[in-house]
N, CA, C and O atoms as a DFTB+ gen file, in Angstrom:
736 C
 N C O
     1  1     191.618      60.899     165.321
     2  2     191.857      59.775     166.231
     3  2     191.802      58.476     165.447
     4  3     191.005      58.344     164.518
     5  1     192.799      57.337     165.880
     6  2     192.562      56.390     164.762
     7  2     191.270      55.064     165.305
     8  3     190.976      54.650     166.426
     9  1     190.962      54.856     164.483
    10  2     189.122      54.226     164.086
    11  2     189.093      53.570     165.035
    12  3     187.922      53.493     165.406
    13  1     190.099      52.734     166.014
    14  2     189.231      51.901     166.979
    15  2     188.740      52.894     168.559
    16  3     187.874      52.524     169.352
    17  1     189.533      54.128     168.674
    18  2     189.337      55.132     169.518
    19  2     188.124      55.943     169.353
    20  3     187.504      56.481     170.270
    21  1     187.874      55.980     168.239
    22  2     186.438      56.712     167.513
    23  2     185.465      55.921     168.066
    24  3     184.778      56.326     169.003
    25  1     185.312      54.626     167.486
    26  2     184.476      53.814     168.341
    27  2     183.952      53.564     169.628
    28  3     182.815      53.359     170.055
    29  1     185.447      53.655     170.305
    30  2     185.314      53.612     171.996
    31  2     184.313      54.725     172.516
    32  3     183.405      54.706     173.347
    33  1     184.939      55.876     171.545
    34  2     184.071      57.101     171.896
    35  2     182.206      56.797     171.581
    36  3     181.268      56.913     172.370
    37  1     182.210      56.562     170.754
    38  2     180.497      56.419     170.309
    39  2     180.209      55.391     170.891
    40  3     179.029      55.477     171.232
    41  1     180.841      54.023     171.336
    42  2     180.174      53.555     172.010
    43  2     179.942      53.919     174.049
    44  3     179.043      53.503     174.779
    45  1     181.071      54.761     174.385
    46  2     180.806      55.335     175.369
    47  2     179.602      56.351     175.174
    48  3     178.511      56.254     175.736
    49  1     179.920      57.175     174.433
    50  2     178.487      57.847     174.721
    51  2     177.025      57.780     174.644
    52  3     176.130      58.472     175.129
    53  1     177.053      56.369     173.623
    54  2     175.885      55.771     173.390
    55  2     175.348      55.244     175.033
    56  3     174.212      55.413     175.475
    57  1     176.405      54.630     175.699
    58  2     175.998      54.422     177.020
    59  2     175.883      55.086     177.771
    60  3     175.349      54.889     178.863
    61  1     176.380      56.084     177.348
    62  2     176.032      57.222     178.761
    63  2     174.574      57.928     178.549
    64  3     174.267      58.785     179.378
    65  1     173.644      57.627     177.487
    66  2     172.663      58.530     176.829
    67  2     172.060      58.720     177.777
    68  3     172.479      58.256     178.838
    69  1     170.740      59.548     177.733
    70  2     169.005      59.050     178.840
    71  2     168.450      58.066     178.273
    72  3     168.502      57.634     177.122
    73  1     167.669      57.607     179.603
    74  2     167.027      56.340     179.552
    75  2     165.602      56.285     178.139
    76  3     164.922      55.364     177.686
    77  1     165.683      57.844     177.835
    78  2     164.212      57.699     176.698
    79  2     164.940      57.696     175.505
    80  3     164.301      57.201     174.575
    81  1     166.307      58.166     175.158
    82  2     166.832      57.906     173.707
    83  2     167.585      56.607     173.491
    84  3     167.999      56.238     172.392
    85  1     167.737      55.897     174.717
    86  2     168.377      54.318     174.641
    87  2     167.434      53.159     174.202
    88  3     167.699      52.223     173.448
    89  1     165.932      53.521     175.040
    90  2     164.830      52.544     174.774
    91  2     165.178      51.602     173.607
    92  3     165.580      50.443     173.705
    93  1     164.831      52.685     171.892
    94  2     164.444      52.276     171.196
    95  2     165.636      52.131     170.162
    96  3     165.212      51.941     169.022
    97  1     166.970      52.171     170.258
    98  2     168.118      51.563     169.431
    99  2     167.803      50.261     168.694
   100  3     168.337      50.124     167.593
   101  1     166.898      49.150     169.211
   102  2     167.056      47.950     168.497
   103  2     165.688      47.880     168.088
   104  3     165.434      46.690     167.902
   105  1     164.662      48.610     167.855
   106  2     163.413      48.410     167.508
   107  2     163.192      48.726     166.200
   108  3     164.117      49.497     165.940
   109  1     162.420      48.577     165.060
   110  2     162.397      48.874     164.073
   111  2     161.264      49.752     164.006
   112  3     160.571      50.102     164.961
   113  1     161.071      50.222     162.280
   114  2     160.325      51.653     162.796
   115  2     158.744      50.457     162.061
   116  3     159.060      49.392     161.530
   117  1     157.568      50.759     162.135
   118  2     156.854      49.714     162.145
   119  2     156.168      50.267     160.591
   120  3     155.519      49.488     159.893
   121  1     156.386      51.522     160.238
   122  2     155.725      51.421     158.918
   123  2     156.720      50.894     157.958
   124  3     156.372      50.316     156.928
   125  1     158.227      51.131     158.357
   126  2     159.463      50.328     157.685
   127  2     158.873      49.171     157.520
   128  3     158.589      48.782     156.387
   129  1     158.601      48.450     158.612
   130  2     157.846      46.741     158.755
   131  2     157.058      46.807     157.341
   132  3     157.472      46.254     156.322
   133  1     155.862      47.563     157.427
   134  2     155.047      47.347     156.692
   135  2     154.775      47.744     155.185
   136  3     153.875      47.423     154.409
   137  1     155.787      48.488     155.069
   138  2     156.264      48.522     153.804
   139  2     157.476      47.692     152.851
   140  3     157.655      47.743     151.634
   141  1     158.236      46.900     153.934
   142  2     158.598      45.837     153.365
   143  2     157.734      44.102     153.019
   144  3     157.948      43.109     152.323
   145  1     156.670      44.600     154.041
   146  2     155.913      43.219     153.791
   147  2     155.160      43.867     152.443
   148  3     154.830      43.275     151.415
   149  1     155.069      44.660     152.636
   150  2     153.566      44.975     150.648
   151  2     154.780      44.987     149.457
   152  3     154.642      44.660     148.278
   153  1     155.712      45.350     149.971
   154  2     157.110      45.140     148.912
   155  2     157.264      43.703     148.484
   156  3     156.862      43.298     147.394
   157  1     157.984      42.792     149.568
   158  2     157.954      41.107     149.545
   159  2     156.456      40.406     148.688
   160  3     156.616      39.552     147.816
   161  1     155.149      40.866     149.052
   162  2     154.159      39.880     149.094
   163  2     154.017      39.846     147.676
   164  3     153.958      40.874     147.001
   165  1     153.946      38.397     147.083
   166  2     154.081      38.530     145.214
   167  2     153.159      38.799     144.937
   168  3     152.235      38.513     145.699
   169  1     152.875      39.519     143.656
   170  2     151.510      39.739     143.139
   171  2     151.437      38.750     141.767
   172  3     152.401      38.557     141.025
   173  1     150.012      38.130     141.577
   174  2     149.722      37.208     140.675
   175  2     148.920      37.639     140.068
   176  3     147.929      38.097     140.637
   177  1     149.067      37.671     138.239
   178  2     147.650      37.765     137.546
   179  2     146.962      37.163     136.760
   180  3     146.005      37.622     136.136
   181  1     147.555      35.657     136.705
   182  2     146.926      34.783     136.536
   183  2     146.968      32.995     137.347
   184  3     146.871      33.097     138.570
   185  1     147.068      31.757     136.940
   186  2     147.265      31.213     137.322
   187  2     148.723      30.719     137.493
   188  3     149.111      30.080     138.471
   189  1     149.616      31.144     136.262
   190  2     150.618      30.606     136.121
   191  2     151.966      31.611     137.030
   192  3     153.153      31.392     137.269
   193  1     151.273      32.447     137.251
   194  2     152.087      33.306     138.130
   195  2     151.479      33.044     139.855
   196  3     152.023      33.536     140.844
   197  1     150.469      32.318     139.875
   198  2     150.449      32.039     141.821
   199  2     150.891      31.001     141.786
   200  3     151.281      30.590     142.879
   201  1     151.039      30.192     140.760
   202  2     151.708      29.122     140.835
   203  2     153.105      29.423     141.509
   204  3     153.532      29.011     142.587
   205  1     153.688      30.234     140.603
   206  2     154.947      31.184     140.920
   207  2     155.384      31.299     142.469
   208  3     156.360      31.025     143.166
   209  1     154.137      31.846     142.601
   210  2     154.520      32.653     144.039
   211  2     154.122      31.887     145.183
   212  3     154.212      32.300     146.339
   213  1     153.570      30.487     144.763
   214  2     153.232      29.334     145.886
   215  2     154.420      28.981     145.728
   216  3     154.961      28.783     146.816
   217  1     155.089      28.808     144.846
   218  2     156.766      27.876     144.725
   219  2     157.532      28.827     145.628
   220  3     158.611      28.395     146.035
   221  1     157.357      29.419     145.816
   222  2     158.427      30.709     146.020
   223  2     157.794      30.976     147.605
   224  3     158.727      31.291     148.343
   225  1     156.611      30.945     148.263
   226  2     156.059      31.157     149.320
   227  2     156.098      29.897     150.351
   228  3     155.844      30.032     151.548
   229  1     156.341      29.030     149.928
   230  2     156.065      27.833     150.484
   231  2     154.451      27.090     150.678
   232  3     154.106      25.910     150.603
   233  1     153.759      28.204     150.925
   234  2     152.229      28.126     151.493
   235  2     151.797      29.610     151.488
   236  3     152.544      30.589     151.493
   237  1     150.087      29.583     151.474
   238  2     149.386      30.248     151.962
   239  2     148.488      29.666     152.741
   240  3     148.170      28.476     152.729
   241  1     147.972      30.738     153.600
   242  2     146.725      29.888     154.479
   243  2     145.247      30.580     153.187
   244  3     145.040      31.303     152.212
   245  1     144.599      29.636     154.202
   246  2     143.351      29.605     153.673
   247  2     142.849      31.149     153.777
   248  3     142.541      31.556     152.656
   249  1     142.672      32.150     154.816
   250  2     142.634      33.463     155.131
   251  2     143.341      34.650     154.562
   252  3     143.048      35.843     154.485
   253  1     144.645      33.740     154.087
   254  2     145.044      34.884     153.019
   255  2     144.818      34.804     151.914
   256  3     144.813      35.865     151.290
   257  1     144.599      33.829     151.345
   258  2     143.678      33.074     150.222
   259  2     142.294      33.796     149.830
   260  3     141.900      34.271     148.765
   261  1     141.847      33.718     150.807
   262  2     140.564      34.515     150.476
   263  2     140.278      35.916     150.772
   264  3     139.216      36.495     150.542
   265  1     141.315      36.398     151.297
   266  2     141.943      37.773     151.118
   267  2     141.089      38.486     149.707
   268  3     140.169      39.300     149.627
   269  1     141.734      37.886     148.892
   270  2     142.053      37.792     147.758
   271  2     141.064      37.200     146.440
   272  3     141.426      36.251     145.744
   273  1     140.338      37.612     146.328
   274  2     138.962      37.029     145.104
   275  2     139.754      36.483     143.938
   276  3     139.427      35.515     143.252
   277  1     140.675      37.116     143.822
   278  2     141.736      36.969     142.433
   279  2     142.307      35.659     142.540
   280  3     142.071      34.728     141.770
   281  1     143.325      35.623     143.862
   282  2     143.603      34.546     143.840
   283  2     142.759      33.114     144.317
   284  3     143.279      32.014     144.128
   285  1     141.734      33.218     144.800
   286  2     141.126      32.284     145.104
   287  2     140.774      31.569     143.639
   288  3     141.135      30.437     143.316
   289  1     140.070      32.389     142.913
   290  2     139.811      32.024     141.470
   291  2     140.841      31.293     140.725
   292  3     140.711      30.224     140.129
   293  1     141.942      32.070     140.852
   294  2     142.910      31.217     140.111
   295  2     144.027      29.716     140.670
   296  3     144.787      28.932     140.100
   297  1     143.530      29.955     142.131
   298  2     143.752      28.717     143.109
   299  2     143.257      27.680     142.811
   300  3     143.922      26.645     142.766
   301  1     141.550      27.744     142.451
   302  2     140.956      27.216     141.920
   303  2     140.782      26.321     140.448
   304  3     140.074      25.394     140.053
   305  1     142.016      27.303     139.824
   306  2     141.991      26.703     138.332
   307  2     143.606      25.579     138.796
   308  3     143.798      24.406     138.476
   309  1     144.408      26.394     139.521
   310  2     145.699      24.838     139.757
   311  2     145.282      23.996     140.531
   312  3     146.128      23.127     140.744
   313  1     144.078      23.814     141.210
   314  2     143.195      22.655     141.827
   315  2     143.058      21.571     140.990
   316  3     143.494      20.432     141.157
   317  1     142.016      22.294     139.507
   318  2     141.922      22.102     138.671
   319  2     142.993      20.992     137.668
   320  3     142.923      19.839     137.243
   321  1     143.938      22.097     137.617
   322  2     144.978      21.028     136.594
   323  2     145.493      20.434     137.734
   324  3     145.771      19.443     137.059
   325  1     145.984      20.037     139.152
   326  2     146.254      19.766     139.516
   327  2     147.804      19.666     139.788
   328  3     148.677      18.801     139.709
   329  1     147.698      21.026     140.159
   330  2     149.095      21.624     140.554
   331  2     148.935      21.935     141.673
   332  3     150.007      22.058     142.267
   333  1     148.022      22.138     142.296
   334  2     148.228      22.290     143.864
   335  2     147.085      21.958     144.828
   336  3     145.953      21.753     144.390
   337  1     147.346      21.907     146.046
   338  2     146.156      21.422     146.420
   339  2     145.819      22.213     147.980
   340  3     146.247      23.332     148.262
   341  1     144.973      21.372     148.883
   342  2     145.086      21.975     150.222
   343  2     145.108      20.878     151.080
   344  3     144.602      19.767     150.921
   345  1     146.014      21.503     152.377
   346  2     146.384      19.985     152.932
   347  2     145.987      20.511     154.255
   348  3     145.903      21.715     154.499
   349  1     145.685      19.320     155.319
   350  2     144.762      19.620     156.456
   351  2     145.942      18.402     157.346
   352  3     146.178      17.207     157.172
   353  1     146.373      19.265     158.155
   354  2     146.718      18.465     159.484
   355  2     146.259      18.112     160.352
   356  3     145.475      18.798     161.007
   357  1     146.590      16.937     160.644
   358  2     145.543      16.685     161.820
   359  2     145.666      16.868     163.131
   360  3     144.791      17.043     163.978
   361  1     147.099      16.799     163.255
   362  2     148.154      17.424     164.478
   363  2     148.604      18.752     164.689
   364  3     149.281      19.190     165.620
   365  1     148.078      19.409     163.574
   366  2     148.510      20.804     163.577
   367  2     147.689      21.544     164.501
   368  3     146.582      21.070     164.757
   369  1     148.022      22.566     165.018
   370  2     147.134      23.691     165.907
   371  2     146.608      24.390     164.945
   372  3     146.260      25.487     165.381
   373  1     146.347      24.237     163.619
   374  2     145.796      25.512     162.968
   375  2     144.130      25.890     163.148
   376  3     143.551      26.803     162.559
   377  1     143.627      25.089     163.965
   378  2     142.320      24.901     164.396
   379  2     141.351      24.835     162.395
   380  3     140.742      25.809     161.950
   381  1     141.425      24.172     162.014
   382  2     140.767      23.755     160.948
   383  2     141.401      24.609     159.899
   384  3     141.091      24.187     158.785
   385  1     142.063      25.506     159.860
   386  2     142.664      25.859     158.869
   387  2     143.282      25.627     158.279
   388  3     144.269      25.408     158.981
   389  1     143.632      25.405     156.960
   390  2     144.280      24.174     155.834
   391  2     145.357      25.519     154.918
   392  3     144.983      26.582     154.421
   393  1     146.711      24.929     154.981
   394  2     147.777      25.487     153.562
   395  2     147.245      24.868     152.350
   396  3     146.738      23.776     152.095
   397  1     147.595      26.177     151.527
   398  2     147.318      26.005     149.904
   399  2     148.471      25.844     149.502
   400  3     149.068      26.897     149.275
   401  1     149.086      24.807     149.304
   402  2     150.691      24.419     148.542
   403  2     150.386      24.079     147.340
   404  3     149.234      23.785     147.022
   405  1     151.587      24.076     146.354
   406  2     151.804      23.522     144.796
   407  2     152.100      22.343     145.266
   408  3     152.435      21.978     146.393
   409  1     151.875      21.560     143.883
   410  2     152.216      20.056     144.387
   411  2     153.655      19.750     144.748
   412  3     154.068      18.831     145.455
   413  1     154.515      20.945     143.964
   414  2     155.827      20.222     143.799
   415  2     156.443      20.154     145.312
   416  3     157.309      19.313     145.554
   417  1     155.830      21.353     146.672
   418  2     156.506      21.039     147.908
   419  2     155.274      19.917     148.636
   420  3     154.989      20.038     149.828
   421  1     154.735      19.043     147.921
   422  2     154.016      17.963     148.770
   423  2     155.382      16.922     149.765
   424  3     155.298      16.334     150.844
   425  1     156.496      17.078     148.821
   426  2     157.025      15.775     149.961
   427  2     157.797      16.638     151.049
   428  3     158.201      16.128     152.094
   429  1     157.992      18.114     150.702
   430  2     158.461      18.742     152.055
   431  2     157.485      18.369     152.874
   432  3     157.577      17.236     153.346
   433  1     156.274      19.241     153.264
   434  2     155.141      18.879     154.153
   435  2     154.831      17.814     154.527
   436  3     154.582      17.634     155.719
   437  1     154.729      16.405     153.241
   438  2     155.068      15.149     154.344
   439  2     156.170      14.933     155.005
   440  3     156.001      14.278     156.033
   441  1     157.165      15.231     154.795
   442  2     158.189      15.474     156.345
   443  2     158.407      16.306     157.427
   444  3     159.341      16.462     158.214
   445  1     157.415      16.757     157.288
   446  2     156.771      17.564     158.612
   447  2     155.720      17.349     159.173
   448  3     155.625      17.410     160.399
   449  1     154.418      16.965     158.144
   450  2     153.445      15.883     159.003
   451  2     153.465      14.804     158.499
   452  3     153.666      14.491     157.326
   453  1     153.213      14.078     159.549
   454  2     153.501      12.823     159.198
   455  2     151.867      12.269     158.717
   456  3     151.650      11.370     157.904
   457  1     150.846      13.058     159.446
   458  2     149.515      12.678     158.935
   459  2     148.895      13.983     158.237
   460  3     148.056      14.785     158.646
   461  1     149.387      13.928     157.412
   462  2     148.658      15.000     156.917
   463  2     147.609      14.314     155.638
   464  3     147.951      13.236     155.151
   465  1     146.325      15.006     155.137
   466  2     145.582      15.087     154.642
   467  2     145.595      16.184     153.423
   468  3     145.958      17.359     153.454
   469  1     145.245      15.658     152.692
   470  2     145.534      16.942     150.961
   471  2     143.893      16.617     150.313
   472  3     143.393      15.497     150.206
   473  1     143.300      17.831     149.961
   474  2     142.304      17.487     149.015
   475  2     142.428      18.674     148.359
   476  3     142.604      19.785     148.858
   477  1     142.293      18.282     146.856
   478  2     142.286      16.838     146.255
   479  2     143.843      15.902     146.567
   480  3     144.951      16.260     146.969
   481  1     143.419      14.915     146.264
   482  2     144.491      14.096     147.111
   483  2     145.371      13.707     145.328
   484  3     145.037      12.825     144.537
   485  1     147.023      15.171     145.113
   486  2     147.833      14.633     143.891
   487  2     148.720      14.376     144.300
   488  3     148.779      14.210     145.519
   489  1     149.795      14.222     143.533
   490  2     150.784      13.416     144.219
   491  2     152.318      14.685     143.708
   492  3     151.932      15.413     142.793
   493  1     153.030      14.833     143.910
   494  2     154.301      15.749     143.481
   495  2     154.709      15.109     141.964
   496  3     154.439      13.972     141.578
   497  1     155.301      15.965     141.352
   498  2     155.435      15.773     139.939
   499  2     156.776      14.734     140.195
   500  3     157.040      14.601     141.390
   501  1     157.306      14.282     139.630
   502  2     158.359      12.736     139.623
   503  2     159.660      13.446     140.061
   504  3     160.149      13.103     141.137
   505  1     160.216      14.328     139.383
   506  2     161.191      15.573     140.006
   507  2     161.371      15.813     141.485
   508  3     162.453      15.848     142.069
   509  1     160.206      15.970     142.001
   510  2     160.157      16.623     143.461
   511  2     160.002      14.982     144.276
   512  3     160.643      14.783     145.308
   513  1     159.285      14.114     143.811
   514  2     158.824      13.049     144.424
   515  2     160.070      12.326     145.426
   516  3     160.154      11.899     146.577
   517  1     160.934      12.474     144.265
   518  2     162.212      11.378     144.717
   519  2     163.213      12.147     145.573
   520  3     164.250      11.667     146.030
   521  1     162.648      13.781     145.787
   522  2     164.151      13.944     146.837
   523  2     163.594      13.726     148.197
   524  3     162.564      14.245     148.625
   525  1     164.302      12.983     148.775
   526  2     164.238      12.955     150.377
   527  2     164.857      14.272     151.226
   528  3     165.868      14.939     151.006
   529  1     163.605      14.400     152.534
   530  2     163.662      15.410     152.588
   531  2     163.542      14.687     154.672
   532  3     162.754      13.876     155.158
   533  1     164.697      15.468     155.327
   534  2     164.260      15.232     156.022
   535  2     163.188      15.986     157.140
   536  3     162.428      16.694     156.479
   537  1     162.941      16.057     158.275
   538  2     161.347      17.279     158.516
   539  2     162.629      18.525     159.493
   540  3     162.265      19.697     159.596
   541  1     163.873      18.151     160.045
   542  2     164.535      19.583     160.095
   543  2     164.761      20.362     158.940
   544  3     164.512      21.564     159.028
   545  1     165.410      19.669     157.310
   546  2     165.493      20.114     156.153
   547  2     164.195      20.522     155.559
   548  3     164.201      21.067     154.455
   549  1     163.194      20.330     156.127
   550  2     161.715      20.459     155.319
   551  2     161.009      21.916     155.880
   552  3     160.208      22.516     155.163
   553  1     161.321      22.332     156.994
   554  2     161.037      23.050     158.307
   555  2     161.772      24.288     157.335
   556  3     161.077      24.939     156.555
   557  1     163.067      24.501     157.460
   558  2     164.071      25.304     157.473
   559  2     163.877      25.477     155.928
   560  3     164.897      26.137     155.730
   561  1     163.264      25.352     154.614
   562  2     162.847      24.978     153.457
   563  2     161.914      26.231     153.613
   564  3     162.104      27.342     153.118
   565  1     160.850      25.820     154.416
   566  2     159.278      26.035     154.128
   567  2     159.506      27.597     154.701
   568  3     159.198      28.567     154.009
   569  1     160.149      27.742     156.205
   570  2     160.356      28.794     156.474
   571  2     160.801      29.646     155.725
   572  3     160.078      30.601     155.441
   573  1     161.930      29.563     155.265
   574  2     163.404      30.128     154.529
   575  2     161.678      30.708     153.062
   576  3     161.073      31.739     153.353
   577  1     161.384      30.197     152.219
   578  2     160.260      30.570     151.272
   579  2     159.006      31.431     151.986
   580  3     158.536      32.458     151.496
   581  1     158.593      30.861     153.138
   582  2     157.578      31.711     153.950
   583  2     158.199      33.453     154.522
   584  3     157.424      34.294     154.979
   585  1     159.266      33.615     154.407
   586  2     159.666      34.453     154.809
   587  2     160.013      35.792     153.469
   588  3     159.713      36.978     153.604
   589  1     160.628      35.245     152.366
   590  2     160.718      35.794     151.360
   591  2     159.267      36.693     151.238
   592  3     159.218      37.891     150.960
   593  1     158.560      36.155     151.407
   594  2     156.952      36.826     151.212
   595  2     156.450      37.603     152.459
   596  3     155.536      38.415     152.317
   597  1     156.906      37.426     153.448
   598  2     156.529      38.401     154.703
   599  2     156.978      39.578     155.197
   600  3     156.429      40.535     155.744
   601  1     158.707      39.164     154.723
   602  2     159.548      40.530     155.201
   603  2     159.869      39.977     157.069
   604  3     160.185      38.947     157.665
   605  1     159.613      41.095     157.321
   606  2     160.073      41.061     159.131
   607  2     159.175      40.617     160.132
   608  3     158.611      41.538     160.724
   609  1     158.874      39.436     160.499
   610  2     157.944      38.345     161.119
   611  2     157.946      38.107     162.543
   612  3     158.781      38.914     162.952
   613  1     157.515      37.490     163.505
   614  2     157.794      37.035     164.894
   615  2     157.610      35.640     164.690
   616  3     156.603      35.352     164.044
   617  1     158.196      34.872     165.006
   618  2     158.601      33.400     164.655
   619  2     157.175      32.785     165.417
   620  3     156.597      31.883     164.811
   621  1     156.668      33.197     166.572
   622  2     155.173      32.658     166.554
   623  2     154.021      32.527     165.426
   624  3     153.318      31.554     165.151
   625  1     154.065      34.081     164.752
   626  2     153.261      34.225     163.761
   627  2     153.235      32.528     162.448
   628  3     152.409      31.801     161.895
   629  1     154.956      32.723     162.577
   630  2     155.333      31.587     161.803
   631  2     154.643      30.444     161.906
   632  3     153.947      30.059     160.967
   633  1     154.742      29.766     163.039
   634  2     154.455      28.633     163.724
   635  2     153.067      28.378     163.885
   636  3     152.683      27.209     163.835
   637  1     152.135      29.441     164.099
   638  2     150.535      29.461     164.169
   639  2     149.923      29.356     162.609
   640  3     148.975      28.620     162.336
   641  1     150.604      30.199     161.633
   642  2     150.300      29.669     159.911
   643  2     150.463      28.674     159.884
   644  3     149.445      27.982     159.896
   645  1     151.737      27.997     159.835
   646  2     152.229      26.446     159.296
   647  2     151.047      25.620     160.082
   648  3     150.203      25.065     159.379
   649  1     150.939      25.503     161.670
   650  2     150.293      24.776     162.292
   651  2     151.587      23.535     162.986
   652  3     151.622      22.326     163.212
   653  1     152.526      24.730     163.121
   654  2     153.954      23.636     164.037
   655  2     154.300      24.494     164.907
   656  3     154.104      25.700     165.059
   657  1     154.952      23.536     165.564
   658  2     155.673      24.093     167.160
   659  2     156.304      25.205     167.150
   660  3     156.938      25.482     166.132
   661  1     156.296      26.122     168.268
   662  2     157.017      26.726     167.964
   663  2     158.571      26.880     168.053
   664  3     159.239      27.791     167.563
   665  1     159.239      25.264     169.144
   666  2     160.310      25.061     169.152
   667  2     160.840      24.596     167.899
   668  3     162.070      24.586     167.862
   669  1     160.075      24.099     166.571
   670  2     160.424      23.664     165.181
   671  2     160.545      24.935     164.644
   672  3     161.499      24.820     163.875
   673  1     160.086      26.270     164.579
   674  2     159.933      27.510     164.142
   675  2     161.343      28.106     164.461
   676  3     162.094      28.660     163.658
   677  1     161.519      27.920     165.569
   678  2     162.892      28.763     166.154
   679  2     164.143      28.241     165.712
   680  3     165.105      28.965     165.457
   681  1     164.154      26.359     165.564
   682  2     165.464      25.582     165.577
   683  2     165.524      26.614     163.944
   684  3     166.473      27.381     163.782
   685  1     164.215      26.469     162.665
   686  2     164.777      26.621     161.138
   687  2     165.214      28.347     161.472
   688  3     166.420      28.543     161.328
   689  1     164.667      29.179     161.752
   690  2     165.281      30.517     162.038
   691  2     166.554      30.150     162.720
   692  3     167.566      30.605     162.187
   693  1     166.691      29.523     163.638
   694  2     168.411      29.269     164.018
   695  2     169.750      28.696     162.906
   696  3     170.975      28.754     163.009
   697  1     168.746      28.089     161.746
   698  2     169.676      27.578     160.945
   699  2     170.011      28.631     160.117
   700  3     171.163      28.806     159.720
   701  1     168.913      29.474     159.779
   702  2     168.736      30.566     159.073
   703  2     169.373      31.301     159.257
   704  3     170.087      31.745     158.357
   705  1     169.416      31.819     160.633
   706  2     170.744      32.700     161.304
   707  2     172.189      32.274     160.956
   708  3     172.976      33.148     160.593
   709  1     172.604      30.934     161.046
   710  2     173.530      30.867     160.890
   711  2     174.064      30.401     159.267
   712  3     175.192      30.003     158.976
   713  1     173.343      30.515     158.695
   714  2     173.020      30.590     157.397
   715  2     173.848      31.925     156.295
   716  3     174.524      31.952     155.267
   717  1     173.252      32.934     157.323
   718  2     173.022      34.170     156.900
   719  2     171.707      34.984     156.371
   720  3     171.560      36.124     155.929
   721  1     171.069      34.203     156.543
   722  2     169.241      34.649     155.597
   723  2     168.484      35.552     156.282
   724  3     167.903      36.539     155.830
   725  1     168.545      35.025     157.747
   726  2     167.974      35.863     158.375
   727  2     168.664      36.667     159.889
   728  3     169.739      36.415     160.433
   729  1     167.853      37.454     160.198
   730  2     168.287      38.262     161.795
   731  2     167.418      38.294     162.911
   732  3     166.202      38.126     162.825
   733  1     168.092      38.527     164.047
   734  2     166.956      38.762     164.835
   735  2     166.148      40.400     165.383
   736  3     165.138      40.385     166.085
């Protein structure tokens, strides 16, 4: 039969199925999930490699941070040289919980809060300083890197880390979508 009749067929019978083999067509299988997130999540073994994977992550929270003895230690040493820091919103819902960013995405995050707080308080290396960024381009940035490291997410999850809306969460996944980066 030629290919668009084939189709008609599978998609007729797909509709005609029972109601218990239709359920789950669009669901994913959940250890799939979770074996793409331990796949995605970077591994660091020293400082110059979480450096790495903060550039590349956008953020960590403080909880996954200390996950981690390894990386806390070596969080500790780009504190240190002052490559990265932790920044505390004041508007954010994260209920006191603070992102561990590299310095170089400090001027994304100031275009997304507008009050935000960093200690130690550095400034972005001269490179990163001068691009203007606006907070839809900063959003759709932070996500687009936060995601590389998670794998397959619920855009709340998103929005409760960062400590932003979740209508700001959905617009950068919408850009994303139409992007191509991501799915629903």
């Amino acid at each position: 039969a030629p290919l668009e009749e084939r189709r008609t067929q599978a998609v007729q019978s797909r509709r005609w199925g029972d109601i218990e083999t239709t359920d789950d067509f669009g669901q994913l299988d959940a250890g799939a999930i979770e074996s793409v997130r331990e796949e995605a999540w970077p591994e660091a073994r020293n400082a110059d490699e979480l450096h790495e994977a903060l550039m590349g992550l956008g953020f960590v929270t403080d909880a996954e941070l200390h996950g981690n003895a390894l990386w806390r230690e070596m969080f500790d040493q780009l504190i240190a040289q002052r490559r990265a820091t932790r920044l505390f919103a004041t508007s954010a819902s994260t209920k006191d919980e603070n992102l561990c960013i590299p310095a170089e995405r400090l001027p994304q995050f100031a275009a997304i809060f507008a009050d935000l707080r960093r200690e130690p308080a550095i400034e972005a290396p001269q490179e990163y300083a001068t691009i203007e960024w606006t907070r839809e381009d900063a959003l759709v940035e932070i996500v687009r890197a936060r995601l590389t490291g998670l794998g397959p997410v619920r855009s709340a999850d998103i929005a409760t880390s960062l400590g932003a809306a979740q209508s700001d969460i959905d617009f950068a996944l919408l850009a994303l979508e139409r992007q191509g980066f991501v799915m629903r």
